[in-house]
Amino acid sequence: MRRLLPHPLLTVSLAILWLLLVNQLSAGHVVLGALLGWLIPFATSPFWPEQIRIRHPLALMHYLGIFVIDIVRGSFLVAWLILRGPARLRPAFVQVPLVLRTDLAISLLANTISLTPGTVSAHLAADKRTLIVHTIDTGDAEALVAEIKQRYEAPLKKIFEEED
Amino acid sequence: MNGFMHLPILPVVLPLIAGIVLLALRNAPLRLQRGVSLAAALALIPLAVSLLQSVSDGSHLVYALGNWEAPYGIVLVADRLTAWMLLTTSLLAAFALLYAVGAPSGGTSSHSTKPASGQVAGYPQPSPQMGEGANARPTPTYDRDGRHFHVLFQLQLFGLNGAFLTGDLFNLFVFFEILLLASYGLLLHGGGRLRVKAGLHYVVINLVGSTLFLFAVGTLYGVAGTLNMADLAVKLAATPADNVALVRSAGLLLFGVFALKAALLPLYLWLPAAYAHTSAPVAALFAIMTKVGVYSILRVYSLMFGNDAGAVAGLLDAWLAPLALATLALGMLGAVASTALKQQAAYLMVASIGSLLLAFGLGSTEAIAAGLYYLPHTTFATAALFLLADSIGRARGTLADRFESGPAMPGARVLGGLFFVIAMAIAGMPPLSGFIGKFMLLKAALASPLLPWVWSVVLVTGLVGLIALARSGSLLFYRTHSSHDPAAQTPTNAALAPVVGLLLLVAGLVIWAGPLSDYASATAAQLLQPQLYIGAVLGTTP
Amino acid sequence: MTLFFAVLTPFVGAALVALVSRLGRSHSAWAAGAVTLASLLWLAPSWHLPFAGSLLVQQHDWMPALGLNLAFRLDGLGLLFAGLILGIGLLIVLYARYYLSERDSMGRFYSYLMLFMGSMLGIVLSENLIQLLIFWELTSLSSFLLISYWQHREEAREGARMALAVTGLGGFAMLGGFLLLGHIVGSYELSDVFASGDLIREHPLYLPSLLLILLGVFTKSAQFPFHFWLPHAMAAPTPVSAYLHSATMVKAGVFLLARLYPALSGTPEWFWLVSGTGLATLLLGAYVALFKHDLKGLLAYSTLSHLGLITLLFGLSTPLAAVAGVFHIINHATFKASLFMAAGIIDHEAGTRDMRRLHGLWAFMPYTATLAMVAAAAMAGVPLLNGFLSKEMFFAEAMEVSEYLLGGWLLPALVTLAGALAVAYSIRFIHDVFFNGAPVDLPHTPHEPPRWMKVPVEVLVVLCLVVGIAPTLTVAPLLAVAAQGTLQAPLPEYHLALWHGFNPALFMSLIALAGGALIYRARRPLTAWHERTLDRLDARVVYNALLDGLVGASRFVTRLIDTGSLQRQVFLLLAAALVLGVAPWLAGGAALAGSRTGLPLDPVSFVAAATLIVATLATVWLHRQRFVALVTIGVVGLVVSLIFIKFSAPDLALTQLSVEVVTIVLLLLALYFLPQQAASEREPARAWRDGAIALLAGGGTAALAWAVLTRPYDTIAGYYLENSVPGGGGSNVVNVILVDFRGYDTLGEITVLALAGLGIVAMLQGMKLPAPSRDDTGRVWDADAHPTIMATLTRILLPLALLVAVFILLRGHNQPGGGFIAGLITSVALIVQYLANGAQWTHQRMVSAPSPQMGEGANAEPKPVYDSHPLIAWGLAVAAFTGLGSWLFGYPYLTSTYGHLRWPVVGEFELASAMAFDFGVFLVVVGATLMILVNLGGLHHALPKHREKH
Amino acid sequence: MIDILLSLLILTGAIFTFIGSLGLARLRDFYTRLHGPTKATTLGVGCLLIASALFFSVRDEGVSLHEVLVTLFLFITAPVSAHLLAKAALHLKLRSLTPTLKEGDDTPAHL
Amino acid sequence: MEMLIALVIGVLTAGGVFLALRGQTFPVVLGLTLLSYAVNLFLFVMGRLAIGVPPVISDAASAYTDPLPQALVLTAIVISFGMTAFVIVLAIKSRAELGNDHVDGLQREEDRNA
Amino acid sequence: MLSIVIPIAFALVSLAFLLSFWRLLKGPDAPDRILALDTLYVNTIALLVLLGIHLGSALYFEAALLIAMMGFVGTVALCKYLLRGDIIE
Ligand code: NA
Ligand code: NA
C-alpha cells in the first residue's frame, strides 16, 4: 500500500487542490486530479523525510477554527495598533520553551504564531527547544507565552506527536 | 519546388539534431562524438551544393514552416544568395571542425594540461575525454579544452544556417540570438584571462545590439503590422508620407544592429580582441560570423529598402559606402599597428568587411557581384590565417604569435610557405582570389560617383596591407636568432591540413573564377529584382 | 596552349626543384636548368613566327564575362624578352650553382628563381593586360623572396621589404591604370588596345590612366624618385642581382613602356613624363654610381642610369628612339649581367666588395679581370662593344629631339654628361679593383673562380664583343622583330654599324670618353665634395620616414580608437544608434505624433508608472549599493508585469513574474562572488557624459514609442485570431502562435536557453572561487544554514507548486500559461528546495528521479549529482522531433495536428501535437534553469569553505 | 444582498491592505513594522480573494473557489517570509525599540 | 496613457543605458536588465494599448488585442533571460579570471573590497 | 454599489502600494526593503484581484497565484543572502 500510494493524505489534498485550480467539478478533472495526486507524491516523496500522520483529525479541525478566528482577531488588533500610532506600542521579544519535537509541528506552531495576534516567530534556537517570538505590544510576556503554549502548542502536540 | 521537398529546412534541422544527439552522447567515447559532429558538418556540404543547384536557375525555394502560409507563418526562403552563404559556411565549418579535433591545443588554453579536472562547481562532471580510458592522457585538442564543444559548434551552425534561410525579420532576430549565444560559448571555450575579458565585451556589446534589433523590429511591426520580409517589403513600399521618417528611422536602427554584427565602423571595436583571443578553430569559424551581418544588410536593404521601395528606397545610400571605406582604412591601419599575428588577422578581417560592404554599398550589379565573389575568399583566407597563426604561435613557444624576434621555429619552411600564400591571398595579390575580388570591385566602381574615393582607398589600403603582412612575415620567419625555446612545438599535419584545405578552396575560387563570378553576378542581379523574391514568397506573380 | 605551358613550366618547376633538392645540392641546379630548357622547348615551335612577320595569340577562357581571360601573345618584343629571360636565366642557373655556399639552401634558391622566371615570362608573353598585371605582381613577390634569401641579414630583409613596398605601390597603381585603359578601350586584350591608340590618347581618362601606369613602370624600373629600392635590393645574392636587377625584373618596367608604346606614346604628357623621368634617373644614377664604394652599389646605380637612358629613349616618342631603346635593353642585359657576375666572383673569392680595399686584383685573377674589363668597356660605350652602338643611337636621338628643349643644347649636353659619368665609373670599376696598388686587408687571398663559374661571364662577354663588332650579322634580325613588336608598325629606316661617319653623336661619344677620364682623375675632390653634400640626401630616408610615419600613425590612430574599453564600445554603439535613429527626422516635415487617439489615463496606472519610474531612478541612483539596487529592480520587474496585465497580456505577466524571480536569484548568486559595494565613479565627467547620452537614448525610445502609438496600423493579427481555434486547436492565441504559427521561433528560443545552460556549464568548468566568509560589513555569516521552519514549510510547497506547474502547462493552449511558464514554476519550486535545504540535500533527493550519471570519470567522487543535461536533451529532442513527425504525412516541418479524444469517464479530451512541442519547451526550461542555477550555486564548493563557527 | 456583502468584503480587504502598508511605513523599528504586512495585509488580500470567489461564483454558473488556493499559498508563505526577515534582522542586529534586545548581544538566544 | 507608457519606456531605457555604461560588471548587468524591460515593453506596446481584451478566444469576448507582439515579447523575454543568465555568470567568471569586477579588468585598489 | 466601492478600493490599494514603495526606498536597512518588496507583491495581488472583479475576468487569477509564489521565493532568496551570502549552498 505504501508503495502504491506513498502519501494518501497528500494525494487527496492534491486532488482537491487540482479541482480548486481548474475551478470546475467535472468527471474528467476528478480523474485527472486523482491521477496527479497519485503521481506527484512519487516525484516528491524523497523530499518528505517523514510520513505525515494526523492522529486526531477532529482536533485539527478545531485547531483550524481557532486559527482562523485568531487571524481575524490578530489582524484587527494589529490594524488598531497601527492606526493608534507607534508611540504607544510596547514591543518585546519573548522566549517560548517548546515541548514539540518534530520539525513539522514546530514549523506549524511558528507559522500559527506569525499569523495570529501581534506576534512573529523570529528565531528558533539551534537546539529547537526554544522559539523566540517578537510581539508588537504586550504588557505581560509570561501570559503571552502561556497563551501560545496552551492555545496552539498543546493542540499541535496532540495532532502530530502524541500517540493515540 | 524541385528536388526533395524539405531541402530548405535540412541545413537547419541537421545541425540542430546533431547538437541534440551530441548532447545525449556527451558521455560517449570522444571518437563517437567527433564522428557524429564531423559527419553532420560534412553532410552540410552536399546539402548546400544541392540547394545551390536547385536555385541556380534563379528560382526561390520557399518553405512554409508549420504549413502556415506567408506572411502569417514563418517561411524559409532559399535563393542564390542563401545557397552561396550556406555553401561558404559549410565549407568553412568543416575545416574549422577538423582543426578543432585534430590540432593540438596545448599551450594556449588554460585547461588543456589538466584533462582530468573537468569538474563543474565541485560536482563531478563527465570529463570531456571520457571513454578513452581514465588513465590515458591524450594530446589536448581544442574540442576537449572545455565541455560541450561539439554541441556548441553544431548549434552555432544551426544559428548561422537559420539566419541565412529565414524569410522573417523576427525570426532573423531569434537566429541571431542563437548564433550569438553559441558563439559566446565557443568564444569562451577553454577560458583564460584575455579570452574572458574579450568575451565579456563581446557579450555585452551584442546584448545592447540585440536590444536595438528589437526596437527596430518592433517599430517596423508597429508601422507595417507584419514581420515577413517580403510582406514588409510590400507594406513599406506603400508607406504613407506621414510615416516615412519613422520607417526610415527603424530601418537605420536595424542597419546599426547589422553594422555591429558585421563590424562596421565605428562598431568594430569588439572584433579585434574577441577574435584574437579566442581559440583558433573558433576564430576561424567566426570568419563567417561577421558575414551574417553583411548578409543581413544585403538581404534586408535590397529587399525591403531597395529600388522598388518607394519613399523609403535607397535607405543606406548615404551611409554604407562611406562607412565601409572608413572601415577598410581603419582596419588596415589596425593591421599595421598590430603587435601579434592573431590581432593582425582580426584587423585584416575588419578591413575585409570594409571591402565587402563597400562593394554592397556601391549597389550596382557588378559591385554586388564583386562583393559576393570576395565574400567566400575573405572568409576562407582569414580563417586559414587564424588557423595558421595558431600553429605559428605554438611553433614559437613562449613568444607565441607576438611580433618579436625569436628563435627559428620548427617547421618554419612549411609554415612560412603557407603564410606567404595566405598573405598573398589576403593582400589581394594575384593570382589569388583576393586579387580577382579586388579587380571586380575596382572595375565595378568605374560607374560610381565615388570612384576616386573607392579607388584610392582600396588601392592604398591594398598596399598598406601588403606592407603590413610583409613586415609580420619578415619578423616571424626571418628575424630569428639562434637560441632554442623548449616550449616550441613542431606543427602537426593535422594542424596544417585544414589550412591547406582552406587554401585549396581559395585556389578553387581562382580556377573556377569564371563560373563562380557568373554565379555571383546572377545573384546580384536577382537581389536587385526584389519583386521576384516577393512574388515567390507571397505567391503573387511579379 | 604552348605559350601557356611555357609560362607554366617554371611554376611547376619551382615545386619540382624544391622537391629534388632533398636528393643533393647539384640536383636542384640540374633541375632548374632542365626546367628552363623545357620552357624554351615549349617556345621552340613558335620561335620563327615573329621573324615570319606573324603574330601568335593563344586564348583560353577564364572569366570571359569580366574580360579576364588567359591570353598569350608572341611577337617580336615578347620573343626578345623571352629569350633574354630564359637565356640569361640559364647562365644564372649555372653561375649560382657555384656561387651559393654550403650553408645556402639550393632548393629554396632555385625554386624562387623558377617562380621569378615564370612570372617574367608571363609578363612578356601576356596578351591580356590584367593577366600581365598578375604576372607583374608575381615578379614583385618572387623577387621579395629572392632578395630576402639571406633572411638572417637585416639589410636583406629590409631591402626585400622596401622593394616589395615600392614595386607593390606601382603594381596597385598599374591595376588602376589598366582598369582605366580597359574601360576606355572596352577590352583588356593588347590587340584591341593597340588598335585604339587614338581613342585612348583623346580620352579624358588618358592622363589618369597614363599616370597610374607610369607609376607602375617607374617603380618597377627604379626610376627617380622611386629608384632607392634598387641599391638596397643588392643585399640579394649576386646571381639574383645579375638576373633581376640588371637583365630582367627592372626591365619589366621598360618592357611595359615598349609594350604600351603604340597605345600611349606620342603625346606631350608621355614625352615630358617619360623622358623627364628617364633623364633625371640617367643623371642621378650615373652621378651616384661614381661615388659608391661597394662594387655592387656602383653597378646598381649604373643600372639605374641605364634604365633611365632606356626610359628617356621611349619617352622621346620617335620610332628610332624606340628602336634604340630596345637595342639598349639587349645590350645592357648582356654587359650588366656579366659585370654583376664578375663582381660576384670577386666578392666570392676576395670576401669583400668594398673598392677601398679591393685593389690590384689583376695579379690574382687576370682572366676574370679581362672579362670584367671588356664588359665595363661595353658599359662605358667604348667602340667595338655593343654598348657603344646603342649609346650612339641614343646620342643621335637626343640631338634629333633637342629642338623641343631649352635652347636646343641642354639635352645633348646632359646626355653627354651622363655618358661621361658612365665612362668615369666604368674606369673606376676597372682601375680601382684590378689596379691602383695592392689589396687592403682582404679576408681571403683572391684567386680565379672554378671553371664553370666563369662560363656564363664568358658567354655574355663574347656576346658583347660580337654584337659590338658585327651587329648586322648577329643582333640585327632580333632587334628588327623586337622593334617591330614594340612599334606595332613598320620599322623606321636605321642602320646598325660601327661607323656612321663624323656626326654629332660621335663627337658626343668622344667628349664623353674624354670627359669620363677627366672626371675619374678628379675623383678625390669630387668624392669629398659629394660625401659632404649630396650623399646625405637619400630617398631611403624619406621612405623610412614614410614607413615609420605609417606605423606610428597606425598605432596612434588604432590606440586612440581601440582602447580596449567596453564603455567606449557601448557608448559608440549608442551614439551610432542615436545618429541613425534621429537622422531621418532631420530631413524635416515629419510630425512625431500621429492621428490615432489614445486611452485615457487612470490613477492606478499613474501610480504604477510613477512607481516604476522612481524605482528605475532609484536603481540608477543606488547602483553602488548593489543589494538595494537589486531590490529596486525587483520593483521595476513587478510593475512591468502589472503593465502586461493591465494591457491584456496575461501570458506575458506570468512569464515576466517567473523570470523576474529567477533573475533575482541569479543576481544574488552573482552578488555573493562580486563586490557588494562599488567604488564611486572616478571621473565625474564620464557620469555627465553618460547621463547625457542616457537621456538622449531614453528620449529617443520614448519618442519612437510615442510616434508609433499615436499612429494607426494594419496588422496580420486578424488571421491568428481567426485561425487559432480552427487551425491551431487552441483558444489562447498567444500560445498557439508560440507553439504553432511561429513554433519555429520557439524552437529557436529554447535552443537559446539550452545554449545558455550549456555555455554556462562550459564556462564554469574548472572555475574556482573563494567563498567570502563574511559579508561586506565584515560580519560573519549566520550559522544556521537551513532554518528549520523554512526548510519544513517549503517542502510542503513542492507538490503544490508542481501541481500548479502541471496546471499551467496543460491549460496553456487554451488559457494563459504554457510550457515556458510551467517550466519556470517547476524550476522555482525546485530552487526553493535548494534555498531551504541546501544543494546536497536536494541533489540526493532529485537523483532518484532522473537517471544517475553514466560513465563517470575514474576520479569522480561518489557524490550523487543531479545532472540536468538529459532534461535539456529530451526537451530539445521532443520539440525538434515533434516537428519532424509532420514529414511522414507530407507536410512541412512543424506542421501540427490536433484532435478530440473521447475517453470513458473523463469525457472529451483535446490533444494537439503542439502540446507535445510545448512539453519539450517545458523540459528545456526546467533543465536549463536548474543547470544554470545549480552550477552557479555550487561554485564555492570548488574550494573548501572555512566558515567561522559561533 | 450579495452586492452589499461583496462591497463590504472588498472594502474591508482594501482597508486592511492599506493599513498593513501603513504600518510598514509608519512604525518605528523593523520588528514592529514586520507585523503590519504579515497580518493585516494577509487578511486584506484574503478578504479580497473571498470577494472575488463570491463575485465569480455568483456571476458565472458554478462556484469559483480557486481563490482559496492563493489564500492558502499566502498563509503558508507569509509567516515563513516574516520568520526569515526577522532572522535576517536579528543577524544584522538591527536597532530595535525592544528593551530586551540590547546592542552587543551576540545572538537572540542570549535573551 | 500612451504618453505615460512612452515615458516609462524612455525612463527604463535611460536608466538602462546609464548603467550599461558603468565600469563594473554588476551595474552593467542591471543596466542590461533595465534595457530588456524597456525593449520588451516597447515591443509589446507595438500592438497598441488595449485594456481587458486579452487574446484568449471565448464567446464572451467582444474584441481582442493584437496577440502577435505578445508572442514576440514572450520569445524576447525568454531569450533575454538566457542572455542575462549568461552574462551574470560571465561577470563572475571575469572576476575570477581578472581579479576584479571592472569590465575592462583594470587593477584598481578600490575594486577589491570584497 | 460596487461601482463606488471598487474605485475606493483601488485608491486604498494604490495608496498601500505607494506606502510600501516608500518604505522600500527609505529602508533604512536591507530587511526593511525586502519586507517592503514582499508587501508590494502582496499589494499587487490585491490590485489584480480588484482588477479581475472590475473587468469581470478570471484571467488574472493565475497571475495572482504566481505572484504569491514568486514573491515568496524572492523574499526567501533575499533573506537567505543576508543571512548566509551563498543562497544555494
Ligand atoms: Na502572529
Ligand atoms: Na505547426
CSV table of N, CA, C and O in Angstrom, one decimal, chain C residues 22-66:
chain,number,residue,atom,x,y,z
C,22,ARG,N,66.2,17.6,-52.1
C,22,ARG,CA,66.4,16.7,-51.0
C,22,ARG,C,67.5,15.7,-51.4
C,22,ARG,O,68.1,15.0,-50.6
C,23,LEU,N,67.6,15.5,-52.7
C,23,LEU,CA,68.5,14.4,-53.2
C,23,LEU,C,69.9,14.9,-53.2
C,23,LEU,O,70.8,14.0,-53.1
C,24,GLY,N,70.2,16.2,-53.3
C,24,GLY,CA,71.6,16.6,-53.3
C,24,GLY,C,71.7,18.0,-53.8
C,24,GLY,O,70.7,18.5,-54.4
C,25,ARG,N,72.8,18.7,-53.5
C,25,ARG,CA,73.0,20.1,-53.8
C,25,ARG,C,72.9,20.4,-55.3
C,25,ARG,O,72.3,21.4,-55.7
C,26,SER,N,73.5,19.5,-56.1
C,26,SER,CA,73.5,19.8,-57.6
C,26,SER,C,72.2,19.5,-58.2
C,26,SER,O,71.9,20.0,-59.3
C,27,HIS,N,71.4,18.6,-57.6
C,27,HIS,CA,70.2,18.2,-58.3
C,27,HIS,C,69.3,19.4,-58.6
C,27,HIS,O,68.6,19.5,-59.6
C,28,SER,N,69.2,20.3,-57.6
C,28,SER,CA,68.3,21.5,-57.9
C,28,SER,C,68.8,22.3,-59.1
C,28,SER,O,68.0,22.7,-59.9
C,29,ALA,N,70.1,22.4,-59.2
C,29,ALA,CA,70.7,23.2,-60.3
C,29,ALA,C,70.3,22.5,-61.6
C,29,ALA,O,69.9,23.1,-62.6
C,30,TRP,N,70.6,21.2,-61.6
C,30,TRP,CA,70.3,20.5,-62.9
C,30,TRP,C,68.8,20.6,-63.2
C,30,TRP,O,68.4,20.8,-64.3
C,31,ALA,N,68.0,20.4,-62.2
C,31,ALA,CA,66.5,20.5,-62.4
C,31,ALA,C,66.1,21.9,-62.9
C,31,ALA,O,65.3,22.0,-63.8
C,32,ALA,N,66.7,22.9,-62.3
C,32,ALA,CA,66.4,24.3,-62.7
C,32,ALA,C,66.8,24.5,-64.2
C,32,ALA,O,66.1,25.1,-64.9
C,33,GLY,N,68.0,24.0,-64.5
C,33,GLY,CA,68.4,24.1,-65.9
C,33,GLY,C,67.5,23.4,-66.8
C,33,GLY,O,67.1,23.9,-67.9
C,34,ALA,N,67.0,22.2,-66.4
C,34,ALA,CA,66.1,21.4,-67.2
C,34,ALA,C,64.8,22.1,-67.4
C,34,ALA,O,64.2,22.2,-68.5
C,35,VAL,N,64.3,22.7,-66.3
C,35,VAL,CA,63.1,23.5,-66.4
C,35,VAL,C,63.2,24.6,-67.4
C,35,VAL,O,62.3,24.8,-68.2
C,36,THR,N,64.3,25.3,-67.3
C,36,THR,CA,64.5,26.5,-68.2
C,36,THR,C,64.5,26.0,-69.6
C,36,THR,O,63.9,26.6,-70.5
C,37,LEU,N,65.2,24.9,-69.8
C,37,LEU,CA,65.3,24.4,-71.2
C,37,LEU,C,63.9,23.9,-71.6
C,37,LEU,O,63.5,24.1,-72.8
C,38,ALA,N,63.2,23.3,-70.7
C,38,ALA,CA,61.8,22.8,-71.1
C,38,ALA,C,61.0,24.0,-71.5
C,38,ALA,O,60.2,23.9,-72.5
C,39,SER,N,61.1,25.1,-70.8
C,39,SER,CA,60.3,26.3,-71.1
C,39,SER,C,60.7,26.8,-72.5
C,39,SER,O,59.9,27.1,-73.3
C,40,LEU,N,62.0,26.7,-72.8
C,40,LEU,CA,62.5,27.1,-74.1
C,40,LEU,C,61.9,26.2,-75.2
C,40,LEU,O,61.5,26.7,-76.3
C,41,LEU,N,61.8,24.9,-74.9
C,41,LEU,CA,61.3,24.0,-75.8
C,41,LEU,C,59.9,24.3,-76.1
C,41,LEU,O,59.4,24.1,-77.3
C,42,TRP,N,59.1,24.6,-75.1
C,42,TRP,CA,57.7,24.9,-75.4
C,42,TRP,C,57.6,26.1,-76.4
C,42,TRP,O,56.7,26.2,-77.2
C,43,LEU,N,58.6,27.0,-76.3
C,43,LEU,CA,58.5,28.2,-77.2
C,43,LEU,C,59.1,27.8,-78.6
C,43,LEU,O,58.7,28.5,-79.6
C,44,ALA,N,59.9,26.8,-78.6
C,44,ALA,CA,60.6,26.5,-79.9
C,44,ALA,C,59.7,26.4,-81.1
C,44,ALA,O,60.1,27.0,-82.2
C,45,PRO,N,58.6,25.7,-81.0
C,45,PRO,CA,57.8,25.6,-82.3
C,45,PRO,C,57.3,27.0,-82.8
C,45,PRO,O,57.0,27.1,-84.0
C,46,SER,N,57.3,28.0,-81.9
C,46,SER,CA,56.7,29.3,-82.3
C,46,SER,C,57.8,30.3,-82.6
C,46,SER,O,57.6,31.5,-82.9
C,47,TRP,N,59.0,29.9,-82.3
C,47,TRP,CA,60.2,30.8,-82.4
C,47,TRP,C,60.3,31.6,-83.7
C,47,TRP,O,60.5,32.8,-83.7
C,48,HIS,N,60.0,30.9,-84.7
C,48,HIS,CA,60.2,31.5,-86.1
C,48,HIS,C,59.1,32.5,-86.4
C,48,HIS,O,59.2,33.3,-87.3
C,49,LEU,N,58.0,32.4,-85.7
C,49,LEU,CA,56.8,33.2,-86.2
C,49,LEU,C,57.0,34.7,-86.3
C,49,LEU,O,56.7,35.3,-87.3
C,50,PRO,N,57.6,35.3,-85.3
C,50,PRO,CA,57.8,36.8,-85.4
C,50,PRO,C,58.7,37.1,-86.6
C,50,PRO,O,58.4,38.1,-87.2
C,51,PHE,N,59.7,36.3,-86.8
C,51,PHE,CA,60.5,36.5,-87.9
C,51,PHE,C,59.8,36.4,-89.2
C,51,PHE,O,60.1,37.1,-90.2
C,52,ALA,N,58.8,35.6,-89.3
C,52,ALA,CA,58.0,35.4,-90.5
C,52,ALA,C,56.9,36.5,-90.5
C,52,ALA,O,56.1,36.5,-91.4
C,53,GLY,N,57.0,37.4,-89.6
C,53,GLY,CA,56.0,38.5,-89.6
C,53,GLY,C,54.6,38.2,-89.1
C,53,GLY,O,53.7,38.9,-89.3
C,54,SER,N,54.5,37.0,-88.5
C,54,SER,CA,53.1,36.7,-88.0
C,54,SER,C,53.1,36.7,-86.5
C,54,SER,O,54.1,36.6,-85.8
C,55,LEU,N,51.9,37.0,-86.0
C,55,LEU,CA,51.7,37.1,-84.6
C,55,LEU,C,51.0,35.9,-84.0
C,55,LEU,O,50.0,35.5,-84.6
C,56,LEU,N,51.5,35.4,-82.9
C,56,LEU,CA,50.8,34.2,-82.3
C,56,LEU,C,50.0,34.7,-81.1
C,56,LEU,O,50.6,35.2,-80.2
C,57,VAL,N,48.7,34.4,-81.1
C,57,VAL,CA,47.9,34.7,-79.9
C,57,VAL,C,47.1,33.4,-79.5
C,57,VAL,O,46.5,32.8,-80.4
C,58,GLN,N,47.3,33.0,-78.3
C,58,GLN,CA,46.6,31.9,-77.8
C,58,GLN,C,45.7,32.3,-76.6
C,58,GLN,O,46.1,32.9,-75.7
C,59,GLN,N,44.4,31.8,-76.7
C,59,GLN,CA,43.5,32.3,-75.7
C,59,GLN,C,42.7,31.2,-75.1
C,59,GLN,O,42.5,30.1,-75.7
C,60,HIS,N,42.4,31.4,-73.8
C,60,HIS,CA,41.7,30.3,-73.1
C,60,HIS,C,40.7,31.1,-72.1
C,60,HIS,O,41.2,31.9,-71.4
C,61,ASP,N,39.5,30.7,-72.1
C,61,ASP,CA,38.5,31.4,-71.3
C,61,ASP,C,38.8,31.2,-69.8
C,61,ASP,O,39.1,30.1,-69.3
C,62,TRP,N,38.7,32.2,-69.1
C,62,TRP,CA,38.8,32.1,-67.6
C,62,TRP,C,37.6,32.9,-67.0
C,62,TRP,O,36.7,32.2,-66.4
C,63,MET,N,37.6,34.2,-67.1
C,63,MET,CA,36.4,34.9,-66.6
C,63,MET,C,36.0,35.8,-67.8
C,63,MET,O,36.1,37.0,-67.7
C,64,PRO,N,35.4,35.2,-68.8
C,64,PRO,CA,35.1,35.9,-70.0
C,64,PRO,C,34.1,37.1,-69.7
C,64,PRO,O,34.3,38.2,-70.4
C,65,ALA,N,33.2,36.9,-68.8
C,65,ALA,CA,32.2,38.0,-68.5
C,65,ALA,C,32.9,39.3,-68.0
C,65,ALA,O,32.4,40.4,-68.2
C,66,LEU,N,34.1,39.1,-67.4
C,66,LEU,CA,34.8,40.2,-66.9
C,66,LEU,C,35.9,40.7,-67.8
C,66,LEU,O,36.7,41.5,-67.4
